[in-house]
PDB file of C-alpha atoms in Angstrom:
ATOM      1  CA  UNK A   1      69.584 165.067  98.471  1.00  0.00           C
ATOM      2  CA  UNK A   2      71.117 161.825  99.633  1.00  0.00           C
ATOM      3  CA  UNK A   3      69.224 158.828 100.948  1.00  0.00           C
ATOM      4  CA  UNK A   4      69.457 159.843 104.598  1.00  0.00           C
ATOM      5  CA  UNK A   5      68.100 163.317 103.841  1.00  0.00           C
ATOM      6  CA  UNK A   6      65.228 161.971 101.735  1.00  0.00           C
ATOM      7  CA  UNK A   7      64.314 159.302 104.311  1.00  0.00           C
ATOM      8  CA  UNK A   8      64.441 161.860 107.121  1.00  0.00           C
ATOM      9  CA  UNK A   9      62.143 164.202 105.200  1.00  0.00           C
ATOM     10  CA  UNK A  10      59.778 161.305 104.443  1.00  0.00           C
ATOM     11  CA  UNK A  11      59.611 160.246 108.081  1.00  0.00           C
ATOM     12  CA  UNK A  12      59.063 163.855 109.192  1.00  0.00           C
ATOM     13  CA  UNK A  13      55.986 164.239 107.001  1.00  0.00           C
ATOM     14  CA  UNK A  14      54.675 160.820 108.107  1.00  0.00           C
ATOM     15  CA  UNK A  15      55.057 161.753 111.766  1.00  0.00           C
ATOM     16  CA  UNK A  16      52.869 164.762 111.017  1.00  0.00           C
ATOM     17  CA  UNK A  17      50.226 163.125 108.820  1.00  0.00           C
ATOM     18  CA  UNK A  18      50.475 159.418 109.592  1.00  0.00           C
ATOM     19  CA  UNK A  19      51.889 159.077 113.113  1.00  0.00           C
ATOM     20  CA  UNK A  20      50.621 155.509 113.485  1.00  0.00           C
ATOM     21  CA  UNK A  21      52.512 154.443 110.388  1.00  0.00           C
ATOM     22  CA  UNK A  22      55.612 156.422 111.361  1.00  0.00           C
ATOM     23  CA  UNK A  23      55.619 154.785 114.807  1.00  0.00           C
ATOM     24  CA  UNK A  24      55.585 151.326 113.216  1.00  0.00           C
ATOM     25  CA  UNK A  25      59.090 151.792 111.820  1.00  0.00           C
ATOM     26  CA  UNK A  26      61.619 149.915 113.918  1.00  0.00           C
ATOM     27  CA  UNK A  27      64.830 151.660 114.943  1.00  0.00           C
ATOM     28  CA  UNK A  28      67.998 150.434 113.222  1.00  0.00           C
ATOM     29  CA  UNK A  29      69.890 147.459 114.598  1.00  0.00           C
ATOM     30  CA  UNK A  30      73.477 147.670 115.745  1.00  0.00           C
ATOM     31  CA  UNK A  31      76.310 147.955 113.237  1.00  0.00           C
ATOM     32  CA  UNK A  32      77.414 144.436 114.132  1.00  0.00           C
ATOM     33  CA  UNK A  33      73.962 143.009 113.426  1.00  0.00           C
ATOM     34  CA  UNK A  34      73.815 144.819 110.091  1.00  0.00           C
ATOM     35  CA  UNK A  35      77.231 143.438 109.157  1.00  0.00           C
ATOM     36  CA  UNK A  36      76.050 139.943 110.082  1.00  0.00           C
ATOM     37  CA  UNK A  37      73.015 140.298 107.811  1.00  0.00           C
ATOM     38  CA  UNK A  38      75.244 141.378 104.962  1.00  0.00           C
ATOM     39  CA  UNK A  39      77.601 138.446 105.579  1.00  0.00           C
ATOM     40  CA  UNK A  40      74.598 136.083 105.489  1.00  0.00           C
ATOM     41  CA  UNK A  41      73.433 137.363 102.095  1.00  0.00           C
ATOM     42  CA  UNK A  42      75.844 139.067  99.661  1.00  0.00           C
ATOM     43  CA  UNK A  43      78.079 142.151  99.663  1.00  0.00           C
ATOM     44  CA  UNK A  44      75.746 145.144  99.860  1.00  0.00           C
ATOM     45  CA  UNK A  45      75.948 148.458  98.100  1.00  0.00           C
ATOM     46  CA  UNK A  46      76.924 151.456 100.209  1.00  0.00           C
ATOM     47  CA  UNK A  47      73.420 152.829  99.737  1.00  0.00           C
ATOM     48  CA  UNK A  48      71.821 149.639 101.052  1.00  0.00           C
ATOM     49  CA  UNK A  49      74.071 149.786 104.106  1.00  0.00           C
ATOM     50  CA  UNK A  50      72.991 153.392 104.608  1.00  0.00           C
ATOM     51  CA  UNK A  51      69.338 152.368 104.234  1.00  0.00           C
ATOM     52  CA  UNK A  52      69.461 149.814 107.024  1.00  0.00           C
ATOM     53  CA  UNK A  53      71.369 152.260 109.174  1.00  0.00           C
ATOM     54  CA  UNK A  54      68.121 154.276 109.212  1.00  0.00           C
ATOM     55  CA  UNK A  55      65.585 151.602 110.233  1.00  0.00           C
ATOM     56  CA  UNK A  56      64.961 147.902 110.822  1.00  0.00           C
ATOM     57  CA  UNK A  57      61.852 147.548 108.737  1.00  0.00           C
ATOM     58  CA  UNK A  58      58.242 147.997 109.724  1.00  0.00           C
ATOM     59  CA  UNK A  59      55.997 146.188 112.188  1.00  0.00           C
ATOM     60  CA  UNK A  60      53.467 143.915 110.576  1.00  0.00           C
ATOM     61  CA  UNK A  61      50.273 145.213 109.005  1.00  0.00           C
ATOM     62  CA  UNK A  62      48.398 145.160 112.314  1.00  0.00           C
ATOM     63  CA  UNK A  63      49.624 146.741 115.508  1.00  0.00           C
ATOM     64  CA  UNK A  64      49.532 145.626 119.103  1.00  0.00           C
ATOM     65  CA  UNK A  65      45.812 146.363 119.440  1.00  0.00           C
ATOM     66  CA  UNK A  66      44.851 144.919 116.035  1.00  0.00           C
ATOM     67  CA  UNK A  67      44.597 148.319 114.433  1.00  0.00           C
ATOM     68  CA  UNK A  68      46.007 148.869 110.943  1.00  0.00           C
ATOM     69  CA  UNK A  69      49.328 150.668 110.789  1.00  0.00           C
ATOM     70  CA  UNK A  70      49.452 151.173 107.032  1.00  0.00           C
ATOM     71  CA  UNK A  71      52.592 150.897 104.955  1.00  0.00           C
ATOM     72  CA  UNK A  72      55.490 153.191 104.167  1.00  0.00           C
ATOM     73  CA  UNK A  73      55.874 151.448 100.787  1.00  0.00           C
ATOM     74  CA  UNK A  74      53.000 151.024  98.312  1.00  0.00           C
ATOM     75  CA  UNK A  75      51.750 147.426  98.298  1.00  0.00           C
ATOM     76  CA  UNK A  76      54.807 146.170 100.195  1.00  0.00           C
ATOM     77  CA  UNK A  77      55.924 145.877 103.826  1.00  0.00           C
ATOM     78  CA  UNK A  78      59.430 147.080 104.626  1.00  0.00           C
ATOM     79  CA  UNK A  79      61.513 144.134 105.840  1.00  0.00           C
ATOM     80  CA  UNK A  80      63.583 143.812 108.995  1.00  0.00           C
ATOM     81  CA  UNK A  81      67.148 142.493 108.841  1.00  0.00           C
ATOM     82  CA  UNK A  82      65.913 139.062 109.939  1.00  0.00           C
ATOM     83  CA  UNK A  83      63.323 139.072 107.166  1.00  0.00           C
ATOM     84  CA  UNK A  84      65.917 140.156 104.610  1.00  0.00           C
ATOM     85  CA  UNK A  85      68.140 137.226 105.528  1.00  0.00           C
ATOM     86  CA  UNK A  86      65.229 134.788 105.714  1.00  0.00           C
ATOM     87  CA  UNK A  87      63.725 135.789 102.374  1.00  0.00           C
ATOM     88  CA  UNK A  88      67.138 135.743 100.686  1.00  0.00           C
ATOM     89  CA  UNK A  89      67.808 132.215 101.958  1.00  0.00           C
ATOM     90  CA  UNK A  90      64.313 130.975 101.085  1.00  0.00           C
ATOM     91  CA  UNK A  91      64.503 132.395  97.551  1.00  0.00           C
ATOM     92  CA  UNK A  92      67.826 130.685  96.872  1.00  0.00           C
ATOM     93  CA  UNK A  93      66.470 127.386  98.195  1.00  0.00           C
ATOM     94  CA  UNK A  94      63.363 127.618  95.960  1.00  0.00           C
ATOM     95  CA  UNK A  95      64.707 128.645  92.565  1.00  0.00           C
ATOM     96  CA  UNK A  96      62.726 129.020  89.370  1.00  0.00           C
ATOM     97  CA  UNK A  97      63.235 126.167  86.897  1.00  0.00           C
ATOM     98  CA  UNK A  98      65.431 127.321  84.014  1.00  0.00           C
ATOM     99  CA  UNK A  99      65.847 124.021  82.163  1.00  0.00           C
ATOM    100  CA  UNK A 100      63.893 125.365  79.179  1.00  0.00           C
ATOM    101  CA  UNK A 101      66.400 128.201  78.764  1.00  0.00           C
ATOM    102  CA  UNK A 102      69.185 125.900  77.653  1.00  0.00           C
ATOM    103  CA  UNK A 103      72.412 124.584  79.104  1.00  0.00           C
ATOM    104  CA  UNK A 104      74.228 127.835  78.367  1.00  0.00           C
ATOM    105  CA  UNK A 105      71.849 130.013  80.375  1.00  0.00           C
ATOM    106  CA  UNK A 106      73.841 129.977  83.657  1.00  0.00           C
ATOM    107  CA  UNK A 107      76.857 131.265  81.729  1.00  0.00           C
ATOM    108  CA  UNK A 108      74.703 134.000  80.216  1.00  0.00           C
ATOM    109  CA  UNK A 109      73.546 135.042  83.681  1.00  0.00           C
ATOM    110  CA  UNK A 110      77.103 135.134  85.024  1.00  0.00           C
ATOM    111  CA  UNK A 111      78.005 137.612  82.282  1.00  0.00           C
ATOM    112  CA  UNK A 112      75.053 139.897  82.988  1.00  0.00           C
ATOM    113  CA  UNK A 113      75.154 143.273  84.712  1.00  0.00           C
ATOM    114  CA  UNK A 114      72.728 144.776  87.204  1.00  0.00           C
ATOM    115  CA  UNK A 115      69.276 145.397  85.781  1.00  0.00           C
ATOM    116  CA  UNK A 116      69.298 142.504  83.320  1.00  0.00           C
ATOM    117  CA  UNK A 117      66.810 139.628  83.539  1.00  0.00           C
ATOM    118  CA  UNK A 118      68.160 136.358  84.901  1.00  0.00           C
ATOM    119  CA  UNK A 119      64.798 134.530  85.033  1.00  0.00           C
ATOM    120  CA  UNK A 120      65.727 133.356  88.526  1.00  0.00           C
ATOM    121  CA  UNK A 121      66.611 134.689  91.965  1.00  0.00           C
ATOM    122  CA  UNK A 122      70.328 135.408  92.275  1.00  0.00           C
ATOM    123  CA  UNK A 123      72.552 135.596  95.363  1.00  0.00           C
ATOM    124  CA  UNK A 124      73.248 139.239  94.427  1.00  0.00           C
ATOM    125  CA  UNK A 125      69.593 140.174  94.941  1.00  0.00           C
ATOM    126  CA  UNK A 126      68.859 141.654  98.387  1.00  0.00           C
ATOM    127  CA  UNK A 127      65.105 141.709  99.154  1.00  0.00           C
ATOM    128  CA  UNK A 128      64.033 144.596 101.389  1.00  0.00           C
ATOM    129  CA  UNK A 129      60.227 144.475 101.128  1.00  0.00           C
ATOM    130  CA  UNK A 130      57.517 141.822 100.690  1.00  0.00           C
ATOM    131  CA  UNK A 131      53.948 141.937  99.406  1.00  0.00           C
ATOM    132  CA  UNK A 132      52.662 138.980 101.446  1.00  0.00           C
ATOM    133  CA  UNK A 133      52.020 136.906  98.320  1.00  0.00           C
ATOM    134  CA  UNK A 134      55.558 135.803  97.523  1.00  0.00           C
ATOM    135  CA  UNK A 135      56.638 138.953  95.715  1.00  0.00           C
ATOM    136  CA  UNK A 136      59.602 141.001  96.847  1.00  0.00           C
ATOM    137  CA  UNK A 137      61.201 144.325  96.070  1.00  0.00           C
ATOM    138  CA  UNK A 138      64.953 144.031  96.032  1.00  0.00           C
ATOM    139  CA  UNK A 139      68.222 145.792  95.312  1.00  0.00           C
ATOM    140  CA  UNK A 140      70.266 144.360  92.449  1.00  0.00           C
ATOM    141  CA  UNK A 141      73.843 144.508  93.759  1.00  0.00           C
ATOM    142  CA  UNK A 142      75.498 143.103  90.640  1.00  0.00           C
ATOM    143  CA  UNK A 143      78.173 145.183  88.960  1.00  0.00           C
ATOM    144  CA  UNK A 144      77.450 147.580  86.112  1.00  0.00           C
ATOM    145  CA  UNK A 145      76.080 151.061  85.554  1.00  0.00           C
ATOM    146  CA  UNK A 146      72.766 150.123  87.186  1.00  0.00           C
ATOM    147  CA  UNK A 147      74.231 148.524  90.296  1.00  0.00           C
ATOM    148  CA  UNK A 148      71.967 149.320  93.225  1.00  0.00           C
ATOM    149  CA  UNK A 149      68.792 149.613  91.161  1.00  0.00           C
ATOM    150  CA  UNK A 150      65.426 148.705  92.693  1.00  0.00           C
ATOM    151  CA  UNK A 151      63.534 145.845  91.053  1.00  0.00           C
ATOM    152  CA  UNK A 152      60.637 143.468  91.668  1.00  0.00           C
ATOM    153  CA  UNK A 153      60.681 139.677  91.894  1.00  0.00           C
ATOM    154  CA  UNK A 154      57.583 137.491  91.762  1.00  0.00           C
ATOM    155  CA  UNK A 155      57.043 133.774  91.583  1.00  0.00           C
ATOM    156  CA  UNK A 156      55.020 134.198  88.400  1.00  0.00           C
ATOM    157  CA  UNK A 157      57.462 136.238  86.320  1.00  0.00           C
ATOM    158  CA  UNK A 158      60.747 136.048  88.298  1.00  0.00           C
ATOM    159  CA  UNK A 159      62.827 139.177  87.686  1.00  0.00           C
ATOM    160  CA  UNK A 160      61.367 140.095  84.320  1.00  0.00           C
ATOM    161  CA  UNK A 161      60.867 143.770  83.566  1.00  0.00           C
ATOM    162  CA  UNK A 162      62.986 146.877  83.754  1.00  0.00           C
ATOM    163  CA  UNK A 163      64.227 148.245  87.080  1.00  0.00           C
ATOM    164  CA  UNK A 164      61.667 150.353  88.899  1.00  0.00           C
ATOM    165  CA  UNK A 165      64.178 152.920  90.080  1.00  0.00           C
ATOM    166  CA  UNK A 166      67.898 153.508  89.675  1.00  0.00           C
ATOM    167  CA  UNK A 167      68.442 153.662  93.414  1.00  0.00           C
ATOM    168  CA  UNK A 168      66.810 153.522  96.820  1.00  0.00           C
ATOM    169  CA  UNK A 169      67.200 157.288  96.985  1.00  0.00           C
ATOM    170  CA  UNK A 170      65.123 157.701  93.832  1.00  0.00           C
ATOM    171  CA  UNK A 171      62.474 155.320  95.181  1.00  0.00           C
ATOM    172  CA  UNK A 172      62.030 157.063  98.527  1.00  0.00           C
ATOM    173  CA  UNK A 173      62.118 160.471  96.810  1.00  0.00           C
ATOM    174  CA  UNK A 174      59.154 159.456  94.652  1.00  0.00           C
ATOM    175  CA  UNK A 175      57.229 158.409  97.772  1.00  0.00           C
ATOM    176  CA  UNK A 176      58.119 161.699  99.458  1.00  0.00           C
ATOM    177  CA  UNK A 177      56.885 163.664  96.483  1.00  0.00           C
ATOM    178  CA  UNK A 178      53.702 161.601  96.433  1.00  0.00           C
ATOM    179  CA  UNK A 179      52.797 162.259 100.079  1.00  0.00           C
ATOM    180  CA  UNK A 180      53.696 165.934  99.707  1.00  0.00           C
ATOM    181  CA  UNK A 181      51.503 166.510  96.668  1.00  0.00           C
ATOM    182  CA  UNK A 182      49.001 163.630  96.690  1.00  0.00           C
ATOM    183  CA  UNK A 183      50.213 162.516  93.256  1.00  0.00           C
ATOM    184  CA  UNK A 184      50.149 158.880  92.170  1.00  0.00           C
ATOM    185  CA  UNK A 185      53.292 156.792  92.396  1.00  0.00           C
ATOM    186  CA  UNK A 186      52.264 154.437  89.562  1.00  0.00           C
ATOM    187  CA  UNK A 187      49.088 152.973  88.093  1.00  0.00           C
ATOM    188  CA  UNK A 188      46.850 155.384  90.048  1.00  0.00           C
ATOM    189  CA  UNK A 189      48.355 154.221  93.352  1.00  0.00           C
ATOM    190  CA  UNK A 190      48.235 157.330  95.530  1.00  0.00           C
ATOM    191  CA  UNK A 191      48.532 157.965  99.272  1.00  0.00           C
ATOM    192  CA  UNK A 192      45.629 158.465 101.622  1.00  0.00           C
ATOM    193  CA  UNK A 193      45.667 159.316 105.324  1.00  0.00           C
ATOM    194  CA  UNK A 194      43.005 157.905 107.624  1.00  0.00           C
ATOM    195  CA  UNK A 195      43.167 158.077 111.428  1.00  0.00           C
ATOM    196  CA  UNK A 196      46.912 158.580 111.431  1.00  0.00           C
ATOM    197  CA  UNK A 197      47.551 155.734 108.986  1.00  0.00           C
ATOM    198  CA  UNK A 198      49.170 155.950 105.530  1.00  0.00           C
ATOM    199  CA  UNK A 199      47.412 153.774 102.988  1.00  0.00           C
ATOM    200  CA  UNK A 200      48.005 153.362  99.262  1.00  0.00           C
ATOM    201  CA  UNK A 201      45.401 152.795  96.572  1.00  0.00           C
ATOM    202  CA  UNK A 202      43.306 154.347  93.862  1.00  0.00           C
ATOM    203  CA  UNK A 203      42.079 157.671  95.316  1.00  0.00           C
ATOM    204  CA  UNK A 204      38.803 157.249  93.441  1.00  0.00           C
ATOM    205  CA  UNK A 205      37.944 154.448  95.867  1.00  0.00           C
ATOM    206  CA  UNK A 206      39.292 156.021  99.041  1.00  0.00           C
ATOM    207  CA  UNK A 207      36.927 158.093 101.144  1.00  0.00           C
ATOM    208  CA  UNK A 208      39.734 158.839 103.562  1.00  0.00           C
ATOM    209  CA  UNK A 209      41.904 160.247 100.823  1.00  0.00           C
ATOM    210  CA  UNK A 210      39.103 162.486  99.558  1.00  0.00           C
ATOM    211  CA  UNK A 211      38.287 163.720 103.047  1.00  0.00           C
ATOM    212  CA  UNK A 212      41.900 164.455 103.858  1.00  0.00           C
ATOM    213  CA  UNK A 213      42.502 166.144 100.504  1.00  0.00           C
ATOM    214  CA  UNK A 214      39.611 168.498 101.250  1.00  0.00           C
ATOM    215  CA  UNK A 215      41.582 169.899 104.198  1.00  0.00           C
ATOM    216  CA  UNK A 216      44.729 170.661 102.190  1.00  0.00           C
ATOM    217  CA  UNK A 217      45.501 173.951 100.425  1.00  0.00           C
ATOM    218  CA  UNK A 218      45.112 173.969  96.654  1.00  0.00           C
ATOM    219  CA  UNK A 219      48.003 174.895  94.379  1.00  0.00           C
ATOM    220  CA  UNK A 220      46.961 175.725  90.840  1.00  0.00           C
ATOM    221  CA  UNK A 221      49.029 174.374  87.958  1.00  0.00           C
ATOM    222  CA  UNK A 222      48.659 175.373  84.302  1.00  0.00           C
ATOM    223  CA  UNK A 223      48.453 171.874  82.831  1.00  0.00           C
ATOM    224  CA  UNK A 224      48.314 168.256  83.922  1.00  0.00           C
ATOM    225  CA  UNK A 225      51.427 166.513  85.199  1.00  0.00           C
ATOM    226  CA  UNK A 226      52.752 163.314  83.690  1.00  0.00           C
ATOM    227  CA  UNK A 227      54.393 160.397  85.461  1.00  0.00           C
ATOM    228  CA  UNK A 228      57.837 159.168  84.518  1.00  0.00           C
ATOM    229  CA  UNK A 229      60.434 156.834  85.971  1.00  0.00           C
ATOM    230  CA  UNK A 230      63.999 158.143  85.999  1.00  0.00           C
ATOM    231  CA  UNK A 231      65.267 154.562  85.814  1.00  0.00           C
ATOM    232  CA  UNK A 232      63.832 154.270  82.306  1.00  0.00           C
ATOM    233  CA  UNK A 233      65.709 157.306  80.992  1.00  0.00           C
ATOM    234  CA  UNK A 234      69.129 157.320  79.360  1.00  0.00           C
ATOM    235  CA  UNK A 235      71.583 159.884  78.039  1.00  0.00           C
ATOM    236  CA  UNK A 236      70.077 159.315  74.584  1.00  0.00           C
ATOM    237  CA  UNK A 237      66.722 160.778  75.654  1.00  0.00           C
ATOM    238  CA  UNK A 238      65.769 164.445  75.329  1.00  0.00           C
ATOM    239  CA  UNK A 239      66.650 165.548  78.849  1.00  0.00           C
ATOM    240  CA  UNK A 240      66.173 168.729  80.815  1.00  0.00           C
ATOM    241  CA  UNK A 241      69.200 170.860  81.701  1.00  0.00           C
ATOM    242  CA  UNK A 242      69.072 170.445  85.470  1.00  0.00           C
ATOM    243  CA  UNK A 243      71.710 173.120  86.107  1.00  0.00           C
ATOM    244  CA  UNK A 244      69.434 175.612  84.384  1.00  0.00           C
ATOM    245  CA  UNK A 245      66.475 174.375  86.438  1.00  0.00           C
ATOM    246  CA  UNK A 246      68.438 174.625  89.683  1.00  0.00           C
ATOM    247  CA  UNK A 247      69.311 178.258  88.960  1.00  0.00           C
ATOM    248  CA  UNK A 248      65.667 178.973  88.137  1.00  0.00           C
ATOM    249  CA  UNK A 249      64.532 177.409  91.420  1.00  0.00           C
ATOM    250  CA  UNK A 250      67.038 179.452  93.442  1.00  0.00           C
ATOM    251  CA  UNK A 251      66.053 182.669  91.622  1.00  0.00           C
ATOM    252  CA  UNK A 252      62.394 181.941  92.354  1.00  0.00           C
ATOM    253  CA  UNK A 253      63.108 181.293  96.032  1.00  0.00           C
ATOM    254  CA  UNK A 254      64.971 184.597  96.299  1.00  0.00           C
ATOM    255  CA  UNK A 255      62.144 186.441  94.583  1.00  0.00           C
ATOM    256  CA  UNK A 256      59.510 184.919  96.870  1.00  0.00           C
ATOM    257  CA  UNK A 257      61.591 185.480 100.008  1.00  0.00           C
ATOM    258  CA  UNK A 258      63.292 188.862  99.608  1.00  0.00           C
ATOM    259  CA  UNK A 259      65.828 189.556 102.326  1.00  0.00           C
ATOM    260  CA  UNK A 260      66.014 185.910 103.403  1.00  0.00           C
ATOM    261  CA  UNK A 261      69.134 183.809 103.216  1.00  0.00           C
ATOM    262  CA  UNK A 262      68.511 181.352 100.378  1.00  0.00           C
ATOM    263  CA  UNK A 263      70.828 178.379 100.035  1.00  0.00           C
ATOM    264  CA  UNK A 264      71.414 176.221  96.986  1.00  0.00           C
ATOM    265  CA  UNK A 265      68.681 173.984  95.576  1.00  0.00           C
ATOM    266  CA  UNK A 266      68.967 170.214  95.877  1.00  0.00           C
ATOM    267  CA  UNK A 267      67.095 167.480  94.071  1.00  0.00           C
ATOM    268  CA  UNK A 268      67.161 163.712  93.893  1.00  0.00           C
ATOM    269  CA  UNK A 269      66.473 163.058  90.224  1.00  0.00           C
ATOM    270  CA  UNK A 270      69.526 163.132  88.013  1.00  0.00           C
ATOM    271  CA  UNK A 271      67.573 162.935  84.768  1.00  0.00           C
ATOM    272  CA  UNK A 272      64.199 164.426  83.817  1.00  0.00           C
ATOM    273  CA  UNK A 273      62.613 164.251  80.341  1.00  0.00           C
ATOM    274  CA  UNK A 274      62.115 167.536  78.517  1.00  0.00           C
ATOM    275  CA  UNK A 275      58.419 166.788  78.132  1.00  0.00           C
ATOM    276  CA  UNK A 276      55.550 169.098  79.024  1.00  0.00           C
ATOM    277  CA  UNK A 277      54.091 168.137  82.401  1.00  0.00           C
ATOM    278  CA  UNK A 278      57.096 166.304  83.832  1.00  0.00           C
ATOM    279  CA  UNK A 279      58.038 167.692  87.213  1.00  0.00           C
ATOM    280  CA  UNK A 280      60.522 167.277  90.028  1.00  0.00           C
ATOM    281  CA  UNK A 281      60.794 168.577  93.576  1.00  0.00           C
ATOM    282  CA  UNK A 282      63.688 170.690  94.849  1.00  0.00           C
ATOM    283  CA  UNK A 283      64.640 171.386  98.448  1.00  0.00           C
ATOM    284  CA  UNK A 284      65.973 174.850  99.294  1.00  0.00           C
ATOM    285  CA  UNK A 285      67.114 176.204 102.655  1.00  0.00           C
ATOM    286  CA  UNK A 286      65.351 179.513 103.303  1.00  0.00           C
ATOM    287  CA  UNK A 287      66.624 181.154 106.488  1.00  0.00           C
ATOM    288  CA  UNK A 288      67.578 177.687 107.675  1.00  0.00           C
ATOM    289  CA  UNK A 289      64.161 176.131 107.045  1.00  0.00           C
ATOM    290  CA  UNK A 290      63.897 173.397 104.408  1.00  0.00           C
ATOM    291  CA  UNK A 291      61.398 174.572 101.792  1.00  0.00           C
ATOM    292  CA  UNK A 292      60.040 172.478  98.926  1.00  0.00           C
ATOM    293  CA  UNK A 293      59.624 173.794  95.402  1.00  0.00           C
ATOM    294  CA  UNK A 294      58.323 171.896  92.410  1.00  0.00           C
ATOM    295  CA  UNK A 295      59.558 172.593  88.890  1.00  0.00           C
ATOM    296  CA  UNK A 296      57.124 171.786  86.066  1.00  0.00           C
ATOM    297  CA  UNK A 297      58.534 171.299  82.583  1.00  0.00           C
ATOM    298  CA  UNK A 298      56.881 173.476  79.921  1.00  0.00           C
ATOM    299  CA  UNK A 299      58.305 171.582  76.954  1.00  0.00           C
ATOM    300  CA  UNK A 300      59.741 174.803  75.524  1.00  0.00           C
ATOM    301  CA  UNK A 301      63.537 174.942  75.557  1.00  0.00           C
ATOM    302  CA  UNK A 302      64.568 174.109  79.125  1.00  0.00           C
ATOM    303  CA  UNK A 303      62.011 176.383  80.750  1.00  0.00           C
ATOM    304  CA  UNK A 304      60.152 175.346  83.880  1.00  0.00           C
ATOM    305  CA  UNK A 305      57.391 176.774  86.039  1.00  0.00           C
ATOM    306  CA  UNK A 306      58.542 176.854  89.661  1.00  0.00           C
ATOM    307  CA  UNK A 307      56.028 176.791  92.516  1.00  0.00           C
ATOM    308  CA  UNK A 308      56.623 176.775  96.253  1.00  0.00           C
ATOM    309  CA  UNK A 309      54.711 173.986  97.968  1.00  0.00           C
ATOM    310  CA  UNK A 310      53.062 174.623 101.348  1.00  0.00           C
ATOM    311  CA  UNK A 311      54.541 172.744 104.278  1.00  0.00           C
ATOM    312  CA  UNK A 312      52.256 169.927 105.351  1.00  0.00           C
ATOM    313  CA  UNK A 313      51.195 169.089 101.797  1.00  0.00           C
ATOM    314  CA  UNK A 314      48.805 170.382  99.171  1.00  0.00           C
ATOM    315  CA  UNK A 315      46.537 169.360  96.348  1.00  0.00           C
ATOM    316  CA  UNK A 316      47.607 170.192  92.799  1.00  0.00           C
ATOM    317  CA  UNK A 317      44.690 171.223  90.586  1.00  0.00           C
ATOM    318  CA  UNK A 318      44.841 172.060  86.897  1.00  0.00           C
ATOM    319  CA  UNK A 319      43.499 175.424  85.815  1.00  0.00           C
ATOM    320  CA  UNK A 320      40.436 175.204  83.598  1.00  0.00           C
TER     321      UNK A 320
END
């Protein structure tokens, strides 16, 4: 699935479960305004242009009647074009001191590729979300194999740390999977739905999440799932054969829907570790309706357990 398809699927499920949050997303600005924002910052990646062709950020945390609207991104508010330009300008005007890194450091930074740590905000960084405390999530548009990766910048640690995701598509796909299954995105940060609002936090402390989860169908899984970040994988890792998995997903869809027209299976992740409990979602057209399947890695050869997920979400529970 491409970014537009993943974003569209994400918004569709939010309109169903979190209509207040979905309604807080601003419609995209004109092509001319988007081009002006790019001209005011740095040349964007094609994916970033596509992203802002889908929205213009999210209204602030509180709506017109002082009610919470939640957030489409965990811990961050999606920025408008004006906020992108403003944060980019502000960050360049308030750079981290790098004197202690030596006189040669600027030359080192100029030779870096996307994903590497510069210890400062660079013109090639395009912030698209803010946490309200000075931290931003941004796209690293520098050249290299990781161009377009999603990273975090804070005023405590600058751009230290590995990229969060290889692309915006990967990032939104993880959020989509999380709201579909109730799984955590990272560090026990999971979605909850209260009064039409999407909130993110530890489900152990969220009454709304527990109450909503009680209304969802349960899908049994044979063992616990593990979290992984595709951006931290490389060709040197022990990876799953995704062509084999795709064929398994399609075969499963045909078996579960005999007589139906089953299209090909599509996924977002390009790399998945061959580790027991890793999983990825696949989208399959069944008689024209988009149906979600999850493939759970067994750890044996390239075998996976494929389950069809109910529309509207579910709760995954491990068999005793």
